GROMACS .gro file of C-alpha atoms in nm:
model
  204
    1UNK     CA    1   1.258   8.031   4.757
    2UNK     CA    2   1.150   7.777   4.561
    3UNK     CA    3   0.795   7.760   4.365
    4UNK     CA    4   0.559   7.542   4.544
    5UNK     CA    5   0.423   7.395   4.272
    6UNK     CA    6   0.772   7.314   4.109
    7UNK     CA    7   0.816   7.158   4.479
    8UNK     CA    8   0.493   6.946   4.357
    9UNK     CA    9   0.580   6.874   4.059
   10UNK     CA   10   0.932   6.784   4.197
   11UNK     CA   11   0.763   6.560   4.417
   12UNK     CA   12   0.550   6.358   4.168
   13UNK     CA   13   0.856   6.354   3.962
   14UNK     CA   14   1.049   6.144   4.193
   15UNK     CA   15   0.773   5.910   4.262
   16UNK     CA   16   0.757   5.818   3.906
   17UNK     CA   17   1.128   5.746   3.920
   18UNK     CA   18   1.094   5.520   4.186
   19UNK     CA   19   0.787   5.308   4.051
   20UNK     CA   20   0.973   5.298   3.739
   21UNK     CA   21   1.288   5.171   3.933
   22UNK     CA   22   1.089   4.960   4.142
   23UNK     CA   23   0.889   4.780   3.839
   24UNK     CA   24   1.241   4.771   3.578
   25UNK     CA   25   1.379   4.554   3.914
   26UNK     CA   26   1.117   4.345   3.907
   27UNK     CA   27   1.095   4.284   3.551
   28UNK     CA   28   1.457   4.164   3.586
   29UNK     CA   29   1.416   3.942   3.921
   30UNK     CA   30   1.108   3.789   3.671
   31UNK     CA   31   1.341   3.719   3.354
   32UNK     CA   32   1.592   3.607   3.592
   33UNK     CA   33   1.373   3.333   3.733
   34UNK     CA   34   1.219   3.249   3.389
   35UNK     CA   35   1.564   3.212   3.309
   36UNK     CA   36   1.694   2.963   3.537
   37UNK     CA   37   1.365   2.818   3.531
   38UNK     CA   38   1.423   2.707   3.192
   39UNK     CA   39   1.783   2.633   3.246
   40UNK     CA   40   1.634   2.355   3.511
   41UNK     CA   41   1.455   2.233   3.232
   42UNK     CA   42   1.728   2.223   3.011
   43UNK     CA   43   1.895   2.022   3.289
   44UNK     CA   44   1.611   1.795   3.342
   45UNK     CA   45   1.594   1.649   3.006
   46UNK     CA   46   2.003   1.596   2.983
   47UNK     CA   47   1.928   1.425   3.333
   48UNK     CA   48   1.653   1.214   3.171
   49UNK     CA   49   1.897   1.121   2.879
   50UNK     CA   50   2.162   1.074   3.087
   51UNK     CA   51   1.994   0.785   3.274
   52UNK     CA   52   2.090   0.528   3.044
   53UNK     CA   53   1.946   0.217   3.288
   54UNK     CA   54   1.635   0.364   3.348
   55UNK     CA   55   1.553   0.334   2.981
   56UNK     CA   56   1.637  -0.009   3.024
   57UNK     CA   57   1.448  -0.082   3.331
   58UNK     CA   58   1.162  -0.277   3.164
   59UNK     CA   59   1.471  -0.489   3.050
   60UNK     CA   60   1.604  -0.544   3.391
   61UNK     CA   61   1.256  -0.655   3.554
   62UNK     CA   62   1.179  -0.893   3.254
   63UNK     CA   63   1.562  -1.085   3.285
   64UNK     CA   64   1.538  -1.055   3.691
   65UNK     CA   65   1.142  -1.260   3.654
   66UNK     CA   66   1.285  -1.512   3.362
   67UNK     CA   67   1.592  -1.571   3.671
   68UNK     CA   68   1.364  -1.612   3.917
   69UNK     CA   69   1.092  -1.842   3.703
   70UNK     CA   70   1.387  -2.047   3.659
   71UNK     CA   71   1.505  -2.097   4.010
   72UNK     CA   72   1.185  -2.180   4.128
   73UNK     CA   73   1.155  -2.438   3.838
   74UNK     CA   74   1.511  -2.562   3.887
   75UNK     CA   75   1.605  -2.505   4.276
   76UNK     CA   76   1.272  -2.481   4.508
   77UNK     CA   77   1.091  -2.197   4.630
   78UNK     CA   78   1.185  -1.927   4.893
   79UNK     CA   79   1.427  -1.735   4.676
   80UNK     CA   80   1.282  -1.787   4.299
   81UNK     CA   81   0.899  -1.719   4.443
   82UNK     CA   82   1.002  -1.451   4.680
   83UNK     CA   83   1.177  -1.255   4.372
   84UNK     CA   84   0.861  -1.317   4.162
   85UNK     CA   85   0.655  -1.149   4.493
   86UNK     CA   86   0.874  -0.837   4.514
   87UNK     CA   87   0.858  -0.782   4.137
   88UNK     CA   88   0.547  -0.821   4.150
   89UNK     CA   89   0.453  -0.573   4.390
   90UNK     CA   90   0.721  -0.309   4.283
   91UNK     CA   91   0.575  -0.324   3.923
   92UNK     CA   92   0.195  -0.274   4.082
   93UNK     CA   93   0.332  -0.011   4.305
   94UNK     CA   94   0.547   0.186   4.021
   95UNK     CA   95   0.262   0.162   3.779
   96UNK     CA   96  -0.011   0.309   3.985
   97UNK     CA   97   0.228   0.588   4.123
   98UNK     CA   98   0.427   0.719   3.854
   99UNK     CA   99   0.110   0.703   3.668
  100UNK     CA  100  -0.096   0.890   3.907
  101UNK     CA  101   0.199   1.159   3.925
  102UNK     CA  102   0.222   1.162   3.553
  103UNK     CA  103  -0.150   1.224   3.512
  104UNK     CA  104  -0.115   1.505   3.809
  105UNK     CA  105   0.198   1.655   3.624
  106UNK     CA  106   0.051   1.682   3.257
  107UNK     CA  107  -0.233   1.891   3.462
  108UNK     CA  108  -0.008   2.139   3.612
  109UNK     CA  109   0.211   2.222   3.315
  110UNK     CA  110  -0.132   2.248   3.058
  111UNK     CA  111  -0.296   2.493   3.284
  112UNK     CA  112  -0.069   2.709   3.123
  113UNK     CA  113  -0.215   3.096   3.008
  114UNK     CA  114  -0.156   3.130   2.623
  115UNK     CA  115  -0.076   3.487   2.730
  116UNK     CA  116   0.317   3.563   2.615
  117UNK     CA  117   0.372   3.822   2.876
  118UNK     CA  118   0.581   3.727   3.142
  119UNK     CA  119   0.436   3.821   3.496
  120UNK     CA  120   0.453   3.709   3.849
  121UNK     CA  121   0.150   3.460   3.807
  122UNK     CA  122   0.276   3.332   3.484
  123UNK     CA  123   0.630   3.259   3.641
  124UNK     CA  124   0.437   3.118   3.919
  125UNK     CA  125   0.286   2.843   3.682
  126UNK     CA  126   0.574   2.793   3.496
  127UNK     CA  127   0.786   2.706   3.857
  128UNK     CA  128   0.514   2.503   4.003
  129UNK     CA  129   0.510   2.251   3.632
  130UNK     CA  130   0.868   2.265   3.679
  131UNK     CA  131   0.879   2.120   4.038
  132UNK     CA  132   0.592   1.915   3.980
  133UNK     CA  133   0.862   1.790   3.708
  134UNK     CA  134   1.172   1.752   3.925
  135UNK     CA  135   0.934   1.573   4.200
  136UNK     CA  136   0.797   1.303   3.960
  137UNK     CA  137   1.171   1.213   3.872
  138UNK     CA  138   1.294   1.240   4.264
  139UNK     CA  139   1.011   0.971   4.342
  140UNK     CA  140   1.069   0.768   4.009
  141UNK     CA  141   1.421   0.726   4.105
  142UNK     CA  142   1.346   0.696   4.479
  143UNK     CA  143   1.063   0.370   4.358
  144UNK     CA  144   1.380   0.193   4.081
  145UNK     CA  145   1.660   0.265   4.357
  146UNK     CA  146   1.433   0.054   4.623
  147UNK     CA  147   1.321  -0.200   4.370
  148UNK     CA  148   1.657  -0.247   4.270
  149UNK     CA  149   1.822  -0.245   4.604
  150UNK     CA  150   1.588  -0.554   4.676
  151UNK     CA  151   1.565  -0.736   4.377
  152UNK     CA  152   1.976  -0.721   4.268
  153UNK     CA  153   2.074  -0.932   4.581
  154UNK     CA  154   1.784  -1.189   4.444
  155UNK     CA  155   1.870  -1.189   4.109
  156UNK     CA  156   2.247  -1.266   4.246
  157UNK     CA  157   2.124  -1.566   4.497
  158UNK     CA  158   1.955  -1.708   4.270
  159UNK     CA  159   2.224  -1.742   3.995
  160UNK     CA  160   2.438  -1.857   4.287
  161UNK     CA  161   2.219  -2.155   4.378
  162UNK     CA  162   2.124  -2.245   3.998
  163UNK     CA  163   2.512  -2.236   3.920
  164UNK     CA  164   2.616  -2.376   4.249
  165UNK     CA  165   2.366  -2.590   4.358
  166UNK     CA  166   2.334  -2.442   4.669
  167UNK     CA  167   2.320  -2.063   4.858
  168UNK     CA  168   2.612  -2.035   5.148
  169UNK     CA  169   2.560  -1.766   5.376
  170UNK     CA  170   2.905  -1.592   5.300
  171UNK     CA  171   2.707  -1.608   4.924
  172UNK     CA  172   2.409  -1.444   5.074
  173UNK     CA  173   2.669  -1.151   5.224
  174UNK     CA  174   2.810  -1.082   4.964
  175UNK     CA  175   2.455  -1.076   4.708
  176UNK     CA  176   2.323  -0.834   4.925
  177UNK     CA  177   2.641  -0.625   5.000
  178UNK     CA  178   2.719  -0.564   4.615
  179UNK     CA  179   2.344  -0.607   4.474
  180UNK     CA  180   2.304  -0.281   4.742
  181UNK     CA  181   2.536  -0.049   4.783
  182UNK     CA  182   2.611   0.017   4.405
  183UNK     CA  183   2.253   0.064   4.360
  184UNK     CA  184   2.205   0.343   4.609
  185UNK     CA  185   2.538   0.539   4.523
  186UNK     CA  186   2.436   0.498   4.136
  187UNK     CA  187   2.084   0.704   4.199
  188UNK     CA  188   2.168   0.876   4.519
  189UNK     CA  189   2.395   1.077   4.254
  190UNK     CA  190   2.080   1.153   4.056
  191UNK     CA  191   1.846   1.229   4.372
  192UNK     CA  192   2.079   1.500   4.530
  193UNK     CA  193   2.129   1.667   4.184
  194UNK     CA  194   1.717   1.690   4.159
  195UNK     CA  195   1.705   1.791   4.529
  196UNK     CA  196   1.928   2.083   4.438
  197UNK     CA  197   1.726   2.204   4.091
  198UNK     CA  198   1.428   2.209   4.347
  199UNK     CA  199   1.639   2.456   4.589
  200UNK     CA  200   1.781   2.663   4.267
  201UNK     CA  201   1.366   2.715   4.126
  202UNK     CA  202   1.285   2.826   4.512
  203UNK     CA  203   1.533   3.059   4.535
  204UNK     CA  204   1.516   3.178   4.209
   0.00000   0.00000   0.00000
């Protein structure tokens, strides 16, 4: 028969071996998060570099409101003054959004432990900047996709009429058919890719 207290000592033994398994798997499903964590990062910024025309959307708005100034100057009003309205209120709109999100972004990722050691609060913080991250950019692109979606097909009337004289309906068509739909496939692309980063960081 065995000694009871080996039996005890047996015992404690094996518990030890388990909370050691138990804590060496979650040290690796923690560095596995933190690791695709900062992979989504990595992605982020390439995103951010990749998006060539919302670096130049300042550009877009200022060429789209000279168009529009002119029309109205040139041509009469509904088209050139209805531009200058929906520029208007997409830049008031964009400005006191994006920078409200910035602001509550820049809050998230500085409350940020100086601690090194990576543990399940820690990784907590570090996914919750990161999504606040990936939904700043879902809504930025959501706000120029809209903006552009409307103005485009404006920005294309009025060139017709200044150039034509005058704004046929088949003109009209086909402003708002191509000022659209390249528009929403051209971020849609860039939506769905955040949308699934924010599924990877949940399931990570």
């Amino acid at each position: 028969m065995s000694n009871p207290d080996h039996q005890g000592q047996y015992h404690d033994f094996a518990a030890k071996l388990a909370a050691t398994k138990k804590s060496v798997e979650v040290d690796e499903s923690l560095r596995y998060a933190a690791e695709e964590n900062n992979t989504i990062r990595e992605e982020l910024k390439s995103l951010e570099d990749a998006s060539i025309f919302q670096n130049l959307l300042k550009g877009y708005a200022i060429i789209g409101g000279l168009i529009f100034i002119a029309h109205l100057i040139l041509e009469g009003l509904w088209v050139g003054l209805l531009g200058i309205i929906v520029l208007a209120i997409f830049y008031i709109i964009s400005k006191i959004s994006i920078d409200r999100d910035i602001k509550r972004v820049n809050e998230i990722v500085q409350d940020r432990n100086d601690s090194t050691l990576l543990n399940e609060v820690e990784l907590a913080r570090m996914k919750m900047g990161t999504t606040a991250i990936i939904e700043l950019k879902i809504r930025r692109f959501q706000l120029i996709m809209a903006m552009t979606v409307v103005l485009t097909p404006l920005i294309f009337m009025s060139i017709s009429e200044l150039i034509f004289g005058n704004l046929p309906l088949i003109n009209i068509g086909l402003s708002i058919l191509l000022g659209s739909i390249f528009w929403m496939i051209y971020f849609k692309k860039d939506i769905d890719q955040l949308t699934e980063m924010k599924e990877r960081l949940v399931k990570a």
